[in-house]
Short mmCIF file of C-alpha atoms and ligand atoms in Angstrom, two decimals:
data_model
loop_
_atom_site.label_atom_id
_atom_site.label_comp_id
_atom_site.label_asym_id
_atom_site.label_seq_id
_atom_site.Cartn_x
_atom_site.Cartn_y
_atom_site.Cartn_z
CA MET A 1 -0.21 0.11 0.13
CA ILE A 2 2.63 2.55 0.94
CA ASP A 3 4.66 1.37 -1.98
CA LYS A 4 1.77 1.78 -4.03
CA LEU A 5 1.43 5.53 -3.02
CA ALA A 6 5.02 6.18 -3.27
CA PHE A 7 4.61 4.87 -7.08
CA LEU A 8 1.73 7.39 -7.61
CA PHE A 9 3.42 10.08 -5.98
CA VAL A 10 6.56 9.81 -8.22
CA GLU A 11 4.07 9.30 -11.20
CA GLY A 12 2.60 12.66 -10.12
CA ILE A 13 5.96 14.29 -9.78
CA LYS A 14 7.02 12.85 -13.02
CA ASN A 15 3.87 14.31 -14.72
CA PHE A 16 4.57 17.70 -13.08
CA THR A 17 7.90 17.69 -14.84
CA ARG A 18 6.81 16.36 -17.94
CA ASN A 19 3.91 18.64 -18.99
CA LYS A 20 5.71 21.91 -18.52
CA LEU A 21 3.37 23.99 -20.38
CA THR A 22 0.28 23.33 -18.83
CA ASN A 23 1.84 23.27 -15.49
CA PHE A 24 3.34 26.62 -15.88
CA LEU A 25 -0.31 27.95 -17.24
CA CYS A 26 -2.07 26.64 -14.07
CA ILE A 27 0.78 27.94 -11.83
CA VAL A 28 0.50 31.46 -13.68
CA THR A 29 -3.34 31.52 -13.32
CA ILE A 30 -3.33 30.45 -9.49
CA PHE A 31 -0.37 33.09 -8.95
CA ILE A 32 -2.35 36.12 -10.60
CA ASN A 33 -5.74 35.04 -9.19
CA PHE A 34 -4.38 34.58 -5.76
CA THR A 35 -2.36 37.79 -5.77
CA ILE A 36 -5.56 39.66 -6.27
CA LEU A 37 -7.59 37.75 -3.76
CA GLY A 38 -4.85 37.83 -1.16
CA THR A 39 -4.49 41.76 -1.73
CA PHE A 40 -8.17 42.06 -1.17
CA PHE A 41 -8.21 39.87 1.82
CA VAL A 42 -5.38 41.93 3.38
CA LEU A 43 -7.37 44.97 2.68
CA GLY A 44 -10.56 43.64 4.10
CA TYR A 45 -8.60 42.44 7.05
CA ASN A 46 -7.52 46.06 7.73
CA THR A 47 -11.14 47.64 7.67
CA ASP A 48 -10.45 48.80 11.20
CA ASN A 49 -7.66 51.06 9.61
CA VAL A 50 -9.88 52.10 7.04
CA VAL A 51 -12.66 52.92 9.36
CA ASN A 52 -10.39 54.93 11.51
CA PHE A 53 -9.25 56.74 8.37
CA LEU A 54 -12.88 57.27 7.58
CA ARG A 55 -13.51 58.79 11.06
CA SER A 56 -11.02 61.35 10.46
CA LYS A 57 -13.37 62.83 8.23
CA TYR A 58 -14.71 64.36 11.86
CA THR A 59 -11.50 66.11 12.79
CA PHE A 60 -9.25 68.55 11.26
CA GLU A 61 -5.71 69.83 12.38
CA ILE A 62 -4.63 73.45 12.77
CA PHE A 63 -0.83 74.05 12.61
CA LEU A 64 -0.09 77.30 14.33
CA ASN A 65 2.41 79.83 13.34
CA SER A 66 5.79 79.44 15.36
CA GLU A 67 5.46 82.95 16.56
CA THR A 68 1.97 82.24 18.30
CA SER A 69 2.16 82.69 22.00
CA LEU A 70 0.39 80.00 24.21
CA ASP A 71 -2.28 82.71 25.33
CA GLN A 72 -3.10 83.66 21.79
CA ALA A 73 -3.30 79.81 21.25
CA VAL A 74 -5.46 79.04 24.28
CA ASN A 75 -7.79 81.98 23.06
CA LEU A 76 -8.14 80.49 19.70
CA LYS A 77 -8.69 77.00 21.12
CA ASN A 78 -11.50 78.37 23.31
CA GLU A 79 -12.93 80.39 20.54
CA LEU A 80 -13.11 77.18 18.46
CA SER A 81 -14.72 75.07 21.07
CA ASN A 82 -17.45 77.56 21.25
CA ASN A 83 -18.40 76.95 17.62
CA SER A 84 -21.52 74.90 17.17
CA LEU A 85 -19.75 72.72 14.67
CA VAL A 86 -17.21 71.85 17.17
CA THR A 87 -17.42 69.09 20.16
CA SER A 88 -13.82 69.56 21.37
CA VAL A 89 -10.52 70.82 20.70
CA ASP A 90 -7.05 69.12 21.63
CA PHE A 91 -4.19 71.17 22.37
CA ILE A 92 -0.77 69.63 20.88
CA GLY A 93 2.13 71.17 22.10
CA LYS A 94 5.43 71.23 20.69
CA GLU A 95 6.82 68.55 23.12
CA GLU A 96 4.04 66.24 22.30
CA SER A 97 4.19 66.74 18.45
CA ALA A 98 7.87 65.61 19.06
CA LYS A 99 6.75 62.76 20.81
CA ILE A 100 4.34 61.80 17.99
CA PHE A 101 6.78 62.12 15.73
CA TYR A 102 9.33 59.85 17.69
CA ASP A 103 6.36 57.22 17.81
CA GLU A 104 5.73 57.40 14.15
CA PHE A 105 9.11 57.66 12.80
CA GLY A 106 11.34 56.32 15.39
CA GLU A 107 13.79 59.38 15.50
CA ASP A 108 14.15 62.00 18.06
CA ILE A 109 13.96 65.09 16.02
CA VAL A 110 15.08 67.51 18.64
CA GLU A 111 18.18 65.52 19.19
CA VAL A 112 18.86 65.49 15.27
CA LEU A 113 18.20 68.98 14.59
CA GLY A 114 19.22 70.46 17.79
CA TYR A 115 15.88 72.45 18.04
CA ASN A 116 12.04 71.46 17.73
CA PRO A 117 10.82 72.35 14.29
CA LEU A 118 7.48 70.92 15.14
CA PRO A 119 4.42 73.61 15.41
CA THR A 120 2.05 73.69 17.96
CA SER A 121 -1.11 72.32 16.81
CA LEU A 122 -4.87 72.23 17.50
CA LYS A 123 -6.84 68.90 16.78
CA VAL A 124 -10.53 69.86 16.30
CA ASN A 125 -13.17 67.20 16.67
CA LEU A 126 -16.16 67.96 14.74
CA GLU A 127 -19.93 67.35 15.65
CA GLU A 128 -21.00 64.23 14.12
CA ASN A 129 -24.85 64.71 14.48
CA GLY A 130 -26.11 66.55 11.57
CA PHE A 131 -22.77 66.94 9.90
CA ASP A 132 -22.55 69.15 6.89
CA ALA A 133 -19.32 69.07 4.98
CA ASN A 134 -20.11 72.54 3.47
CA GLN A 135 -20.27 74.11 6.61
CA VAL A 136 -17.00 72.69 7.69
CA ASN A 137 -15.43 73.87 4.54
CA THR A 138 -16.75 77.51 5.03
CA LEU A 139 -15.17 77.35 8.67
CA ILE A 140 -11.81 76.06 7.66
CA GLU A 141 -11.77 78.73 4.93
CA GLU A 142 -12.69 81.50 7.34
CA TYR A 143 -9.84 80.21 9.83
CA LYS A 144 -7.18 80.01 6.91
CA LEU A 145 -7.22 83.50 6.78
CA ASN A 146 -6.38 83.92 10.60
CA ALA A 147 -2.84 85.34 10.87
CA LEU A 148 -1.93 82.88 13.70
CA ILE A 149 -2.58 79.79 11.41
CA ASP A 150 0.18 78.32 9.16
CA GLU A 151 -2.02 75.46 7.81
CA ILE A 152 -5.17 73.58 8.14
CA SER A 153 -4.97 69.88 7.00
CA TYR A 154 -8.46 68.27 6.52
CA GLN A 155 -9.22 65.14 4.30
CA GLY A 156 -12.80 65.09 5.03
CA ASN A 157 -13.67 65.98 1.25
CA TYR A 158 -12.17 63.29 -0.45
CA ILE A 159 -13.17 60.78 2.54
CA ASP A 160 -16.68 61.79 1.96
CA ASP A 161 -16.23 61.12 -1.93
CA ILE A 162 -14.90 57.64 -1.03
CA GLU A 163 -17.63 57.16 1.36
CA SER A 164 -20.26 57.74 -1.11
CA ARG A 165 -18.64 54.94 -3.13
CA ILE A 166 -17.96 52.57 -0.95
CA ASN A 167 -20.96 50.21 -1.22
CA LEU A 168 -20.07 50.08 -4.91
CA PHE A 169 -16.26 49.43 -3.89
CA ILE A 170 -17.74 46.52 -1.89
CA PHE A 171 -19.90 45.34 -4.67
CA ALA A 172 -17.14 45.40 -7.09
CA PHE A 173 -14.77 43.71 -4.65
CA LEU A 174 -17.25 40.66 -4.34
CA VAL A 175 -17.94 40.41 -8.09
CA LEU A 176 -14.11 40.42 -8.46
CA VAL A 177 -13.55 37.68 -6.13
CA LEU A 178 -16.23 35.50 -7.61
CA LEU A 179 -14.81 36.42 -10.94
CA VAL A 180 -11.49 35.46 -9.94
CA ILE A 181 -12.64 32.20 -8.46
CA PHE A 182 -14.80 31.33 -11.41
CA ILE A 183 -11.86 32.04 -14.08
CA SER A 184 -9.35 30.04 -11.95
CA ILE A 185 -11.84 27.06 -12.12
CA GLN A 186 -12.26 27.44 -15.86
CA ILE A 187 -8.46 27.73 -16.51
CA ILE A 188 -7.49 24.87 -14.35
CA GLY A 189 -10.25 22.75 -15.66
CA ASN A 190 -9.38 23.12 -19.06
CA THR A 191 -5.74 22.57 -18.59
CA THR A 192 -6.77 19.37 -16.79
CA ASN A 193 -8.81 18.56 -20.09
CA LEU A 194 -5.98 19.16 -22.20
CA SER A 195 -3.37 17.10 -20.29
CA LEU A 196 -6.16 14.23 -20.24
CA SER A 197 -6.44 14.05 -23.54
CA ASN A 198 -2.65 14.22 -24.19
CA ARG A 199 -2.60 11.20 -22.17
CA LYS A 200 -5.37 9.47 -23.45
CA ASP A 201 -3.67 6.62 -24.85
CA PHE A 202 -1.68 6.22 -21.43
CA ILE A 203 -4.83 6.10 -19.63
CA GLU A 204 -6.30 3.58 -21.68
CA ILE A 205 -3.36 1.35 -21.18
CA LEU A 206 -3.53 1.70 -17.46
CA ARG A 207 -6.88 0.71 -17.57
CA TYR A 208 -6.32 -2.55 -19.65
CA ASN A 209 -3.82 -3.32 -16.95
CA GLY A 210 -6.36 -3.22 -14.05
CA ALA A 211 -6.11 0.40 -12.67
CA SER A 212 -8.98 1.76 -10.88
CA ASN A 213 -9.99 5.31 -11.41
CA LEU A 214 -8.63 6.35 -8.23
CA PHE A 215 -5.11 4.90 -9.39
CA ILE A 216 -5.51 6.86 -12.59
CA LYS A 217 -6.62 10.17 -11.07
CA THR A 218 -4.17 10.16 -8.04
CA PRO A 219 -1.01 11.40 -10.16
CA PHE A 220 -3.30 14.25 -11.59
CA PHE A 221 -4.33 14.98 -8.15
CA ILE A 222 -0.82 15.30 -7.03
CA GLU A 223 0.07 17.37 -10.06
CA THR A 224 -2.63 19.82 -9.46
CA PHE A 225 -1.73 19.78 -5.45
CA LEU A 226 1.70 20.78 -6.50
CA GLN A 227 0.28 23.59 -8.90
CA SER A 228 -1.79 25.23 -6.46
CA LEU A 229 0.93 24.94 -3.65
CA ILE A 230 3.51 26.81 -5.74
CA GLY A 231 1.00 29.36 -7.40
CA SER A 232 -0.65 30.35 -4.11
CA LEU A 233 2.86 30.26 -2.20
CA LEU A 234 4.30 32.76 -4.82
CA ALA A 235 1.34 34.83 -4.48
CA PHE A 236 1.47 34.88 -0.86
CA PHE A 237 4.99 36.08 -0.89
CA LEU A 238 4.10 38.76 -3.65
CA VAL A 239 1.33 40.13 -1.41
CA LYS A 240 3.10 39.95 1.94
CA TYR A 241 6.27 41.64 0.75
CA GLY A 242 3.95 43.94 -1.17
CA PHE A 243 2.64 45.36 1.74
CA VAL A 244 5.73 45.34 3.58
CA VAL A 245 7.34 47.52 0.98
CA ILE A 246 3.85 49.81 0.75
CA ASN A 247 4.01 50.09 4.38
CA SER A 248 7.31 51.33 4.46
CA TYR A 249 7.27 53.75 1.53
CA LEU A 250 3.90 55.09 2.25
CA GLY A 251 4.09 55.23 6.14
CA VAL A 252 0.97 53.51 6.36
CA ASN A 253 0.30 50.40 8.82
CA ILE A 254 -1.19 47.60 7.02
CA GLU A 255 -1.40 44.56 8.77
CA ILE A 256 -1.05 40.96 7.44
CA ASP A 257 -2.93 38.32 8.92
CA TYR A 258 -0.67 35.79 10.35
CA TYR A 259 -2.49 33.02 8.74
CA LEU A 260 -2.83 34.51 5.47
CA TRP A 261 -0.26 31.76 3.64
CA ALA A 262 -2.62 29.02 5.37
CA TRP A 263 -5.89 30.01 3.85
CA MET A 264 -4.39 31.23 0.60
CA ILE A 265 -3.01 27.68 0.04
CA VAL A 266 -6.00 25.90 1.36
CA LEU A 267 -8.43 28.02 -0.80
CA SER A 268 -6.17 27.50 -3.84
CA LEU A 269 -6.11 23.84 -2.99
CA ILE A 270 -10.02 23.60 -2.88
CA ILE A 271 -10.28 25.59 -5.88
CA SER A 272 -7.88 23.42 -8.13
CA ILE A 273 -8.74 20.06 -6.71
CA TYR A 274 -12.44 20.90 -7.38
CA ALA A 275 -11.85 22.08 -10.90
CA SER A 276 -9.52 19.20 -12.17
CA GLY A 277 -11.78 16.63 -10.33
CA ARG A 278 -14.77 17.94 -12.38
CA SER A 279 -12.88 17.66 -15.48
CA MET A 280 -11.92 14.03 -14.82
CA LYS A 281 -15.31 13.34 -13.96
CA ARG A 282 -16.28 14.00 -17.28
CA ILE A 283 -13.50 12.02 -19.05
CA LEU A 284 -13.19 9.20 -16.55
CA VAL A 285 -16.47 7.77 -16.27
CA MET B 1 -14.52 -19.88 -15.14
CA ILE B 2 -15.22 -18.67 -18.54
CA ASP B 3 -18.78 -19.16 -20.12
CA PHE B 4 -20.40 -17.52 -23.22
CA GLU B 5 -24.02 -17.87 -23.21
CA ASN B 6 -25.40 -17.23 -26.67
CA ILE B 7 -23.48 -14.10 -27.38
CA THR B 8 -23.70 -11.89 -30.19
CA TYR B 9 -21.69 -8.83 -30.78
CA ASN B 10 -21.82 -6.92 -34.08
CA TYR B 11 -20.06 -3.84 -35.00
CA SER B 12 -22.41 -3.46 -38.23
CA HIS B 13 -24.77 -5.66 -40.19
CA GLN B 14 -21.81 -7.73 -41.64
CA SER B 15 -19.19 -7.79 -39.09
CA GLY B 16 -19.13 -9.26 -35.36
CA VAL B 17 -19.55 -12.62 -33.69
CA TYR B 18 -22.68 -14.29 -33.58
CA ASP B 19 -24.44 -17.21 -31.36
CA ILE B 20 -21.24 -18.02 -29.38
CA ASP B 21 -21.80 -20.72 -27.06
CA LEU B 22 -18.66 -21.70 -25.30
CA GLU B 23 -17.02 -22.96 -21.91
CA ILE B 24 -13.59 -22.90 -20.66
CA GLN B 25 -12.50 -24.73 -17.65
CA ASP B 26 -10.34 -23.10 -14.81
CA ASN B 27 -6.99 -24.42 -15.90
CA GLU B 28 -7.46 -25.28 -19.63
CA PHE B 29 -5.17 -24.30 -22.48
CA CYS B 30 -7.03 -23.71 -25.64
CA PHE B 31 -6.42 -22.11 -29.05
CA LEU B 32 -8.57 -19.80 -30.74
CA VAL B 33 -8.15 -20.09 -34.33
CA GLY B 34 -9.66 -18.81 -37.72
CA PRO B 35 -8.85 -16.79 -40.67
CA THR B 36 -8.24 -13.30 -40.39
CA GLY B 37 -11.52 -11.07 -39.49
CA SER B 38 -13.25 -14.34 -38.28
CA GLY B 39 -13.86 -12.60 -34.66
CA LYS B 40 -10.98 -13.97 -32.48
CA THR B 41 -10.02 -10.46 -31.12
CA THR B 42 -13.66 -9.68 -30.79
CA LEU B 43 -14.17 -12.73 -28.45
CA LEU B 44 -11.14 -12.00 -26.18
CA LYS B 45 -12.15 -8.29 -26.03
CA LEU B 46 -15.67 -9.59 -24.72
CA LEU B 47 -13.66 -11.50 -22.24
CA TYR B 48 -11.88 -8.64 -20.65
CA PHE B 49 -14.92 -6.49 -20.64
CA ASP B 50 -13.83 -4.08 -23.57
CA LEU B 51 -16.82 -4.68 -25.31
CA PHE B 52 -20.13 -5.93 -23.83
CA PRO B 53 -22.31 -8.35 -25.90
CA HIS B 54 -25.52 -7.18 -27.62
CA LYS B 55 -27.24 -10.49 -26.87
CA GLY B 56 -26.31 -13.23 -24.44
CA LYS B 57 -23.92 -12.80 -21.43
CA VAL B 58 -20.43 -13.50 -20.94
CA ASN B 59 -19.39 -14.94 -17.20
CA ILE B 60 -15.64 -14.79 -16.06
CA LEU B 61 -14.32 -15.23 -12.66
CA ASN B 62 -17.53 -14.87 -10.96
CA TYR B 63 -18.58 -11.75 -12.81
CA SER B 64 -20.99 -11.40 -15.53
CA SER B 65 -21.24 -9.08 -18.48
CA LYS B 66 -25.18 -8.55 -17.48
CA ASN B 67 -24.63 -6.83 -14.08
CA VAL B 68 -20.87 -5.87 -13.60
CA LYS B 69 -20.49 -2.36 -12.55
CA LYS B 70 -17.97 -0.23 -14.64
CA SER B 71 -16.28 0.47 -11.34
CA SER B 72 -15.55 -3.15 -10.72
CA ILE B 73 -14.28 -3.99 -14.20
CA HIS B 74 -10.66 -3.21 -12.99
CA LYS B 75 -10.88 -5.92 -10.44
CA ILE B 76 -11.42 -8.50 -13.13
CA ARG B 77 -8.82 -7.12 -15.14
CA LYS B 78 -6.19 -7.20 -12.28
CA LYS B 79 -6.81 -11.05 -12.50
CA ILE B 80 -6.30 -11.18 -16.47
CA GLY B 81 -3.29 -11.05 -18.43
CA VAL B 82 -3.78 -9.60 -21.89
CA VAL B 83 -1.42 -10.11 -24.53
CA PHE B 84 -2.64 -7.44 -27.28
CA GLN B 85 -2.47 -7.92 -30.80
CA ASP B 86 -1.11 -4.14 -30.98
CA TYR B 87 0.99 -4.61 -27.76
CA LYS B 88 -0.26 -1.61 -25.99
CA LEU B 89 3.11 -0.60 -24.60
CA LEU B 90 3.56 2.66 -22.61
CA LYS B 91 5.93 4.67 -25.36
CA GLN B 92 7.46 6.91 -22.81
CA ARG B 93 8.43 4.13 -20.22
CA THR B 94 11.22 1.46 -20.42
CA VAL B 95 10.76 -2.09 -20.88
CA TYR B 96 11.19 -2.59 -17.24
CA GLU B 97 8.66 -0.06 -16.55
CA ASN B 98 6.11 -1.44 -18.59
CA ILE B 99 6.49 -4.67 -17.03
CA ALA B 100 6.35 -3.28 -13.64
CA LEU B 101 3.12 -1.41 -14.29
CA PRO B 102 0.42 -4.01 -13.66
CA LEU B 103 2.51 -5.01 -10.53
CA HIS B 104 2.00 -1.55 -9.26
CA ILE B 105 -1.47 -1.47 -10.17
CA ASN B 106 -2.04 -4.56 -7.97
CA GLY B 107 -0.04 -3.15 -5.18
CA VAL B 108 2.69 -5.26 -4.90
CA GLY B 109 5.68 -4.39 -2.69
CA ARG B 110 8.85 -2.72 -4.18
CA LYS B 111 11.06 -5.53 -3.48
CA LYS B 112 8.68 -8.28 -4.74
CA ILE B 113 8.29 -6.04 -8.03
CA LYS B 114 11.97 -6.05 -8.64
CA GLN B 115 12.14 -9.94 -8.35
CA LEU B 116 9.03 -10.52 -10.51
CA VAL B 117 10.27 -8.35 -13.28
CA ARG B 118 13.68 -9.73 -13.23
CA GLU B 119 12.09 -13.57 -13.72
CA ALA B 120 9.69 -12.14 -16.45
CA LEU B 121 12.58 -10.51 -18.23
CA ASP B 122 14.77 -13.72 -18.14
CA LEU B 123 11.75 -16.08 -19.21
CA THR B 124 10.97 -13.63 -22.21
CA GLU B 125 14.76 -13.32 -22.74
CA LEU B 126 14.66 -9.31 -22.21
CA SER B 127 17.07 -8.85 -19.78
CA HIS B 128 19.47 -6.87 -21.82
CA TYR B 129 16.65 -4.55 -22.86
CA SER B 130 15.12 -3.54 -19.71
CA LYS B 131 16.28 0.20 -19.94
CA LYS B 132 15.00 0.52 -23.60
CA PHE B 133 12.06 2.10 -24.80
CA PRO B 134 9.57 0.37 -26.86
CA ASP B 135 10.55 2.42 -30.08
CA GLU B 136 13.96 1.33 -29.69
CA LEU B 137 12.83 -2.44 -30.24
CA SER B 138 11.87 -4.75 -33.12
CA GLY B 139 8.27 -6.13 -33.39
CA GLY B 140 9.26 -9.43 -31.96
CA GLU B 141 10.94 -7.49 -29.01
CA GLN B 142 8.00 -5.50 -28.32
CA GLN B 143 5.66 -8.52 -28.71
CA ARG B 144 7.70 -10.30 -26.04
CA VAL B 145 7.65 -7.19 -23.61
CA CYS B 146 3.67 -7.32 -23.94
CA ILE B 147 3.70 -11.23 -22.93
CA ALA B 148 6.24 -10.50 -20.18
CA ARG B 149 3.76 -7.80 -18.84
CA ALA B 150 0.93 -10.18 -19.00
CA ILE B 151 2.33 -12.85 -17.19
CA VAL B 152 4.50 -11.21 -14.62
CA LYS B 153 1.44 -10.58 -12.41
CA ASN B 154 0.59 -14.34 -12.33
CA PRO B 155 -2.88 -13.90 -13.59
CA ASP B 156 -5.72 -16.57 -13.29
CA ILE B 157 -6.45 -16.28 -16.79
CA ILE B 158 -3.92 -15.32 -19.75
CA LEU B 159 -5.71 -14.12 -23.01
CA ALA B 160 -2.95 -13.97 -25.74
CA ASP B 161 -4.14 -12.32 -29.19
CA GLU B 162 -1.64 -13.40 -31.72
CA PRO B 163 1.21 -13.62 -29.40
CA THR B 164 3.70 -15.11 -31.75
CA GLY B 165 2.65 -13.15 -34.91
CA ASN B 166 5.99 -11.24 -34.85
CA LEU B 167 8.09 -13.85 -33.98
CA ASP B 168 10.44 -16.62 -35.95
CA PRO B 169 9.31 -20.36 -35.38
CA THR B 170 11.89 -21.00 -32.85
CA THR B 171 10.91 -17.91 -30.61
CA GLY B 172 7.36 -18.88 -31.31
CA HIS B 173 8.00 -22.24 -29.73
CA LYS B 174 9.68 -20.89 -26.78
CA ILE B 175 6.80 -18.61 -26.09
CA LEU B 176 4.47 -21.67 -26.36
CA LYS B 177 6.37 -23.33 -23.94
CA ILE B 178 6.31 -20.53 -21.34
CA PHE B 179 2.58 -20.60 -21.72
CA GLU B 180 2.14 -24.24 -21.19
CA GLN B 181 4.52 -23.77 -18.25
CA ILE B 182 2.23 -21.31 -16.60
CA ASN B 183 -0.76 -23.31 -17.63
CA LYS B 184 0.73 -26.17 -15.75
CA GLU B 185 0.95 -24.10 -12.67
CA GLY B 186 -2.73 -23.63 -12.61
CA THR B 187 -3.42 -20.67 -15.04
CA CYS B 188 -6.24 -21.04 -17.82
CA VAL B 189 -4.49 -19.83 -21.21
CA VAL B 190 -6.48 -18.96 -24.25
CA MET B 191 -4.35 -18.02 -27.31
CA ALA B 192 -5.79 -16.80 -30.63
CA THR B 193 -3.79 -17.43 -33.60
CA HIS B 194 -3.88 -18.40 -37.11
CA ASN B 195 -0.48 -19.90 -37.14
CA TYR B 196 -1.70 -23.47 -37.67
CA LYS B 197 1.84 -24.95 -38.18
CA LEU B 198 2.85 -23.61 -34.58
CA ILE B 199 0.00 -25.70 -32.98
CA SER B 200 -0.19 -28.57 -35.15
CA ASP B 201 1.72 -31.02 -32.92
CA LYS B 202 -0.22 -29.98 -29.71
CA THR B 203 -3.13 -31.80 -28.28
CA TYR B 204 -4.91 -29.04 -26.65
CA ARG B 205 -8.40 -27.93 -27.47
CA VAL B 206 -8.88 -25.86 -30.48
CA ILE B 207 -12.00 -23.77 -31.28
CA GLU B 208 -12.37 -22.84 -34.78
CA LEU B 209 -13.99 -19.42 -35.80
CA ASN B 210 -15.29 -18.72 -39.24
CA GLU B 211 -17.17 -15.39 -40.07
CA GLY B 212 -17.85 -14.83 -36.68
CA ARG B 213 -19.43 -18.05 -35.53
CA ILE B 214 -17.76 -21.32 -33.97
CA VAL B 215 -17.14 -24.07 -36.66
CA SER B 216 -15.75 -26.48 -34.36
CA GLY B 217 -14.62 -26.97 -30.91
N1 ATP C 1 -13.97 -1.60 -34.02
C1 ATP C 1 -14.40 -2.08 -35.16
N2 ATP C 1 -15.35 -1.47 -36.01
C2 ATP C 1 -15.88 -2.29 -36.84
N3 ATP C 1 -15.80 -3.42 -37.43
C3 ATP C 1 -14.65 -4.08 -36.57
C4 ATP C 1 -14.07 -3.32 -35.53
N4 ATP C 1 -13.08 -4.32 -35.02
C5 ATP C 1 -13.29 -5.45 -35.95
N5 ATP C 1 -14.15 -5.29 -36.76
C6 ATP C 1 -14.58 -6.33 -37.73
O1 ATP C 1 -15.10 -7.41 -37.09
C7 ATP C 1 -14.66 -8.58 -37.74
C8 ATP C 1 -14.00 -9.50 -36.57
O2 ATP C 1 -12.72 -8.62 -36.26
P1 ATP C 1 -11.56 -9.24 -35.12
O3 ATP C 1 -10.61 -8.43 -35.11
O4 ATP C 1 -12.26 -10.06 -34.08
O5 ATP C 1 -10.95 -10.42 -36.15
P2 ATP C 1 -9.63 -11.54 -35.65
O6 ATP C 1 -10.06 -12.85 -35.95
O7 ATP C 1 -9.05 -10.88 -34.78
O8 ATP C 1 -8.82 -11.19 -36.96
P3 ATP C 1 -7.01 -11.06 -37.11
O9 ATP C 1 -6.60 -12.52 -37.32
O10 ATP C 1 -6.80 -10.52 -38.40
O11 ATP C 1 -6.77 -10.28 -35.91
C9 ATP C 1 -13.84 -8.29 -38.90
O12 ATP C 1 -14.78 -8.43 -39.86
C10 ATP C 1 -13.47 -6.73 -38.48
O13 ATP C 1 -13.61 -6.05 -39.91
MG1 MG C 2 -7.19 -10.24 -34.44
#
């Protein structure tokens, strides 16, 4: 029994090394499709970050002029707090900015430059009830004219934009995932058909010598197994290190699920074994 | 062991086998003779369930063509060694691998396979060819590979379709000797041939076919 399994396993590997073109096609298919799926999965896994990002629609940041005195800053803070659009204002001093900078970039900027170049800033939290982007924009435009203020950073407008399309995004995402799975099944199914018909004589001779369906199919399954293993592992590495690179270049923090590799491999195995099993059913009655 | 009950199989209106009634015993050795196109190969194909009769039924090794499941056919074939008229060797595999194939299929252990294949190679005088591919062999050598593959698994029945067709008389007699030896050990042998000369001095049963019908035997 073990000898028989070993024989079938070797047969599978032989097939695998023999049919280079079909193998290549299958691996590339799985690789591309699982790169797409993996990317979306990682993004999905990071919805927390996305939600946080979306929530920043309800805040904006005011960077104060370096000549602004503490009194002037406090006055400005109070003035803003009284505005009906605003719920609260956080005061972020120079030292605190430096600390935030350190947390985010890992460098003590004061030490590097010899002085603290970071401005004092105010984080303005907006009223979420009855939120109206136009009113907020007017408010921001008004304050931009204030001589104490260097810059105001607000991402709300384009978040609004994204928000209004997010359902479309989710829908497109689902369609894409299904499409990707469907295409994988088709391509893998067709390549299996191809290699089955290439080996029609071979299969016939096996049959005449008393081979059962399982005996004939096992090497094919092993072949498919290797294809999806290689394809999905390659996809996993691309996705994983792709996001590592993105994280470091864009300074974002997209997290990657620890078990990403596992579910990518398992899903690709399920898809490809289902696909090749289906083609074999058609040919090997 | 083998029992044809009023079998008819026709490819078309004119060709096939008709009204075959035949019984072959467990350890019999018999020849199936007849001119070309008389239906010898067809009868053998009915035996290993490559063809199914249009009328009547074939019983072999406790299986019947009437109710055998497609998924059980392999079990019957595991016990039958067939020497095909067109050899049916795996082109991409060596002589050794071709002969070992039925043993792998039957789940024989690795060591045992080595030993059995060696014996079969010796018996068919192919020891020097074990690493060659079928395309590198003469017709007669390929035929002997096919014979070695049929006998290596020590089957209950051997169906040999023109197994000496490509062999010179001396080698033909040697092959016949091998079959006789195997038959003595209890294997049923059915051999189709139109080489009347080869079997002329044998006393075994001869079943004669003509135009798809049994004329004697
Ligand atoms: N696949 C087929 N389709 C149609 N007719 C066939 C087929 N195979 C065989 N026949 C016909 O059936 C008849 C019996 O053929 P069969 O192969 O059984 O003869 P045979 O006795 O084995 O001949 P030979 O000695 O030449 O091998 C022949 O007339 C042949 O033409
Ligand atoms: Mg014939």
